[in-house]
C-alpha angles and dihedrals in degrees: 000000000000118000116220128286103253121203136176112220105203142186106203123184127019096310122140119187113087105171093110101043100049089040085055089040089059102046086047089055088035081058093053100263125132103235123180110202104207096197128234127314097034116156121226095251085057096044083058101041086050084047087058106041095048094049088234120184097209140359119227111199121196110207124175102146092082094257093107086116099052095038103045090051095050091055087050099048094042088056092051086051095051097045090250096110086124088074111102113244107201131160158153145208132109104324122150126236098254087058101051094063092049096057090048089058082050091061106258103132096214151013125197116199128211108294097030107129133249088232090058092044091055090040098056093041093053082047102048105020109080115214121220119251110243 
């Protein structure tokens, strides 16, 4: 038997708008799937050590202040510091093109842009987010 997929659904940075997070965050846990919402304002360091604590299979960040750079780099590179690379970084917001293959290259498996549907987000995580066998 397969335990559940568990994800982390973050806001990092000072960011303040969370619609689109908590409305990902329910059709994630709607799907199944056992999601922790962190809340606004969470740094990257607090967005990882939840992540861990929590056993989380993947972290989904929500970025729209134009940090996604930044921010998505440090929780990469916070995971790669505390042996959990293996924990899936996906996310979404307004992040240009450029950007996207560039944090690709950084090691965040995908982002979703504004007007992609509930249903394709669930669908790629089930497909690329392995659960743990319980």
């Amino acid at each position: 038997m397969q335990a559940r997929i568990r994800v982390v659904v973050a806001k990092p940075g000072l960011d303040g708008h969370d619609r689109g997070a908590k409305v990902v965050a329910r059709a994630l846990r709607d799907a199944g799937m056992e999601v922790v919402y962190t809340g606004l304002h969470q740094t990257p360091e607090q967005i990882v050590e939840t992540a861990i604590q929590e056993d989380a299979n993947a972290i989904g960040l929500s970025v729209l202040s134009g940090a996604h750079m930044t921010l998505f780099r440090r929780v990469i590179e916070l995971l790669a510091e505390r042996d959990a690379a293996d924990i899936v970084v996906f996310g979404g917001g307004i992040i240009p093109a450029d950007d996207i293959a560039e944090l690709e290259k950084l090691g965040v498996a995908r982002i979703f842009t504004p007007g992609t549907t509930t249903a394709s987000i669930i669908e790629w995580v089930r497909a690329n987010v392995s659960s743990p066998v319980g």
